[in-house]
């Protein structure tokens, strides 16, 4: 049975859309309007009323990183989801790290810049968010020293998950000059055809 991915491409569903293109698996995309998310029908699919959601037969899953790690484990080939427990754990590590250390700050700036009326913007909140980013980006810069991808020379689900979060740094024009390895790695990840295909989705 074809899997279903719920959520518009201009949301965290972009992450799930990227991975299904990357894995080249058939899928049905249910874009959803934001206003439909709290409707009774959709709440049966995802009680949070949020996107993305994955439906794979009778199996339902929410949380973008959990969805991507599940799809990678189920369909990943050629090391995209590594074989060893330790390497799998490192993929989980970077996925959780992106969510907890980077996502909120980037999203705060993104929302203020593009989704907030000029008179409602909060420059101080944005400044605080921007101040929080050098610390994690410094860590990531160190981890990428001398390697193309987080696990070495192989693009894995860790790169996809983390780059999908860090992609928000591009529209806000975050300056990666002090973190050159991060900037180059992000460009490398975001130049993949599967990312571009996901972006072209509704
Ligand atoms: N941690 C969740 C966050 C899900 C989330 O907040 N999604 C947003 C769209 S990007 C949403 O559905 N917002 C609608 C709402 O909060 O009502 C994940 O990564 O899947």
Short mmCIF file of C-alpha atoms and ligand atoms in Angstrom, two decimals:
data_model
loop_
_atom_site.label_atom_id
_atom_site.label_comp_id
_atom_site.label_asym_id
_atom_site.label_seq_id
_atom_site.Cartn_x
_atom_site.Cartn_y
_atom_site.Cartn_z
CA UNK A 1 0.00 0.00 0.00
CA UNK A 2 1.31 3.47 -0.90
CA UNK A 3 2.35 5.57 2.07
CA UNK A 4 0.68 8.92 2.66
CA UNK A 5 2.39 12.10 3.77
CA UNK A 6 0.17 14.81 5.19
CA UNK A 7 1.23 18.44 5.19
CA UNK A 8 2.07 21.25 2.78
CA UNK A 9 5.58 21.51 1.37
CA UNK A 10 5.87 24.91 3.05
CA UNK A 11 5.87 23.26 6.48
CA UNK A 12 7.89 20.65 8.30
CA UNK A 13 6.28 18.17 5.90
CA UNK A 14 9.06 19.31 3.52
CA UNK A 15 11.37 17.00 5.46
CA UNK A 16 9.26 13.94 4.80
CA UNK A 17 8.82 14.95 1.16
CA UNK A 18 12.57 15.27 0.80
CA UNK A 19 13.21 11.79 2.18
CA UNK A 20 10.64 10.02 0.01
CA UNK A 21 12.24 11.59 -3.06
CA UNK A 22 15.68 10.65 -1.75
CA UNK A 23 14.60 7.04 -1.12
CA UNK A 24 12.66 6.94 -4.38
CA UNK A 25 9.62 5.31 -2.80
CA UNK A 26 6.06 5.77 -4.07
CA UNK A 27 3.95 8.06 -1.91
CA UNK A 28 0.73 9.99 -1.90
CA UNK A 29 0.96 13.59 -0.81
CA UNK A 30 -2.01 15.04 1.08
CA UNK A 31 -1.05 18.75 1.29
CA UNK A 32 -3.80 19.89 3.75
CA UNK A 33 -4.78 23.48 4.41
CA UNK A 34 -3.62 24.74 7.81
CA UNK A 35 -7.27 25.40 8.74
CA UNK A 36 -8.13 21.71 8.18
CA UNK A 37 -5.64 20.50 10.78
CA UNK A 38 -7.95 20.79 13.76
CA UNK A 39 -10.89 19.11 12.00
CA UNK A 40 -12.29 15.86 13.44
CA UNK A 41 -11.22 13.79 10.41
CA UNK A 42 -7.59 14.88 10.56
CA UNK A 43 -7.42 14.59 14.36
CA UNK A 44 -8.06 10.87 13.88
CA UNK A 45 -4.88 10.76 11.80
CA UNK A 46 -2.85 12.98 14.12
CA UNK A 47 -4.35 13.96 17.50
CA UNK A 48 -1.99 16.95 17.69
CA UNK A 49 -3.62 18.52 14.65
CA UNK A 50 -0.17 19.23 13.22
CA UNK A 51 1.87 18.22 10.19
CA UNK A 52 3.65 16.20 9.04
CA UNK A 53 1.97 12.85 9.58
CA UNK A 54 2.90 9.60 7.92
CA UNK A 55 0.36 6.86 7.28
CA UNK A 56 1.83 3.53 6.23
CA UNK A 57 -1.01 1.02 5.97
CA UNK A 58 -2.50 0.79 9.47
CA UNK A 59 0.53 2.49 10.99
CA UNK A 60 0.36 6.22 11.81
CA UNK A 61 3.30 8.33 12.88
CA UNK A 62 3.77 11.99 13.83
CA UNK A 63 6.95 14.04 14.50
CA UNK A 64 9.01 14.84 11.42
CA UNK A 65 12.26 13.35 12.70
CA UNK A 66 10.56 10.12 13.82
CA UNK A 67 8.92 9.83 10.39
CA UNK A 68 12.21 10.28 8.58
CA UNK A 69 14.15 7.90 10.81
CA UNK A 70 11.42 5.27 10.32
CA UNK A 71 11.43 5.68 6.53
CA UNK A 72 15.23 5.61 6.44
CA UNK A 73 15.37 2.44 8.55
CA UNK A 74 12.69 0.78 6.44
CA UNK A 75 13.79 1.80 2.94
CA UNK A 76 17.36 3.13 3.22
CA UNK A 77 19.96 1.54 0.96
CA UNK A 78 23.71 1.82 0.56
CA UNK A 79 24.37 3.25 4.01
CA UNK A 80 21.76 6.04 3.89
CA UNK A 81 20.60 4.49 7.19
CA UNK A 82 23.81 3.03 8.60
CA UNK A 83 24.12 -0.64 9.52
CA UNK A 84 25.67 -0.44 12.98
CA UNK A 85 23.70 0.43 16.11
CA UNK A 86 26.31 3.05 16.99
CA UNK A 87 26.08 4.79 13.61
CA UNK A 88 22.30 4.66 13.74
CA UNK A 89 22.49 6.29 17.18
CA UNK A 90 24.65 9.07 15.75
CA UNK A 91 21.95 9.70 13.12
CA UNK A 92 19.39 9.95 15.91
CA UNK A 93 21.73 12.19 17.87
CA UNK A 94 22.02 14.78 15.08
CA UNK A 95 18.29 14.62 14.36
CA UNK A 96 17.37 15.32 18.01
CA UNK A 97 20.15 17.86 18.32
CA UNK A 98 18.82 19.82 15.35
CA UNK A 99 15.36 19.91 16.90
CA UNK A 100 16.52 20.92 20.35
CA UNK A 101 19.56 23.13 19.69
CA UNK A 102 18.84 24.86 16.39
CA UNK A 103 15.24 24.65 15.22
CA UNK A 104 13.55 27.03 17.65
CA UNK A 105 16.02 29.87 17.15
CA UNK A 106 15.89 29.64 13.36
CA UNK A 107 12.10 29.42 13.38
CA UNK A 108 11.79 32.45 15.66
CA UNK A 109 13.71 34.56 13.15
CA UNK A 110 11.92 33.07 10.14
CA UNK A 111 8.46 33.73 11.57
CA UNK A 112 9.33 37.25 12.57
CA UNK A 113 10.81 38.04 9.16
CA UNK A 114 8.22 36.45 6.87
CA UNK A 115 5.04 35.73 8.80
CA UNK A 116 4.68 38.71 11.14
CA UNK A 117 3.23 42.10 10.32
CA UNK A 118 5.93 44.80 10.53
CA UNK A 119 4.25 46.48 13.52
CA UNK A 120 4.12 43.16 15.43
CA UNK A 121 7.79 42.23 14.93
CA UNK A 122 9.97 41.77 17.99
CA UNK A 123 13.57 42.79 17.26
CA UNK A 124 14.72 41.84 20.76
CA UNK A 125 13.36 38.30 20.49
CA UNK A 126 15.02 37.97 17.10
CA UNK A 127 18.30 39.29 18.48
CA UNK A 128 18.16 36.73 21.32
CA UNK A 129 17.45 33.91 18.85
CA UNK A 130 20.36 34.99 16.64
CA UNK A 131 22.61 35.16 19.69
CA UNK A 132 21.78 31.54 20.54
CA UNK A 133 22.87 30.14 17.16
CA UNK A 134 26.68 30.53 17.12
CA UNK A 135 27.10 28.03 19.94
CA UNK A 136 25.44 25.05 18.19
CA UNK A 137 26.77 26.08 14.77
CA UNK A 138 30.26 26.11 16.23
CA UNK A 139 29.73 22.52 17.42
CA UNK A 140 28.44 21.51 13.99
CA UNK A 141 31.31 23.29 12.27
CA UNK A 142 33.74 21.22 14.34
CA UNK A 143 31.92 17.98 13.61
CA UNK A 144 32.13 18.67 9.87
CA UNK A 145 35.83 19.49 9.87
CA UNK A 146 37.58 17.40 7.20
CA UNK A 147 34.43 15.59 6.10
CA UNK A 148 31.73 16.16 3.51
CA UNK A 149 28.90 14.75 5.62
CA UNK A 150 28.14 14.09 9.29
CA UNK A 151 29.07 10.40 9.05
CA UNK A 152 32.06 10.96 6.75
CA UNK A 153 31.88 10.68 2.98
CA UNK A 154 28.36 9.23 2.86
CA UNK A 155 25.15 11.33 2.78
CA UNK A 156 22.86 9.81 5.42
CA UNK A 157 19.53 10.47 7.08
CA UNK A 158 21.46 12.49 9.68
CA UNK A 159 22.44 15.02 6.99
CA UNK A 160 18.95 15.10 5.51
CA UNK A 161 17.25 15.65 8.86
CA UNK A 162 19.67 18.28 10.11
CA UNK A 163 19.96 20.08 6.76
CA UNK A 164 16.17 20.23 6.54
CA UNK A 165 16.19 22.19 9.80
CA UNK A 166 19.22 24.30 8.88
CA UNK A 167 17.67 25.12 5.47
CA UNK A 168 15.70 27.83 7.30
CA UNK A 169 19.01 29.68 7.70
CA UNK A 170 18.96 30.45 3.96
CA UNK A 171 15.80 32.59 3.69
CA UNK A 172 16.84 34.54 6.80
CA UNK A 173 20.28 35.01 5.21
CA UNK A 174 22.15 33.74 8.26
CA UNK A 175 25.84 34.51 7.89
CA UNK A 176 27.83 31.27 7.93
CA UNK A 177 31.19 33.00 7.43
CA UNK A 178 32.34 32.07 10.97
CA UNK A 179 31.15 28.49 10.38
CA UNK A 180 32.40 27.76 6.85
CA UNK A 181 32.08 23.96 7.13
CA UNK A 182 28.40 24.35 7.97
CA UNK A 183 27.75 26.70 5.05
CA UNK A 184 29.46 24.37 2.55
CA UNK A 185 27.80 21.26 3.97
CA UNK A 186 24.38 22.92 3.83
CA UNK A 187 24.87 23.93 0.19
CA UNK A 188 26.01 20.39 -0.59
CA UNK A 189 22.89 18.89 1.01
CA UNK A 190 20.45 21.42 -0.44
CA UNK A 191 21.80 20.96 -3.97
CA UNK A 192 20.53 17.37 -4.05
CA UNK A 193 17.87 16.68 -6.70
CA UNK A 194 15.57 15.10 -4.09
CA UNK A 195 15.57 18.33 -2.04
CA UNK A 196 14.77 20.35 -5.14
CA UNK A 197 11.98 17.93 -6.10
CA UNK A 198 10.45 18.26 -2.62
CA UNK A 199 10.66 22.05 -2.82
CA UNK A 200 8.83 22.01 -6.13
CA UNK A 201 5.89 20.26 -4.44
CA UNK A 202 2.78 22.16 -3.37
N1 LIG B 1 7.80 18.73 16.33
C1 LIG B 1 6.80 18.61 15.31
C2 LIG B 1 6.24 19.99 15.00
C3 LIG B 1 5.03 19.93 14.11
C4 LIG B 1 4.48 21.32 13.82
O1 LIG B 1 4.42 22.21 14.70
N2 LIG B 1 4.05 21.54 12.58
C5 LIG B 1 3.45 22.81 12.22
C6 LIG B 1 3.71 23.11 10.75
S1 LIG B 1 5.42 23.27 10.36
C7 LIG B 1 1.95 22.72 12.39
O2 LIG B 1 1.36 21.71 12.09
N3 LIG B 1 1.35 23.81 12.86
C8 LIG B 1 -0.07 23.88 12.98
C9 LIG B 1 -0.47 24.17 14.39
O3 LIG B 1 0.38 24.22 15.27
O4 LIG B 1 -1.66 24.32 14.58
C10 LIG B 1 7.43 17.95 14.08
O5 LIG B 1 8.63 18.16 13.86
O6 LIG B 1 6.74 17.23 13.34
#
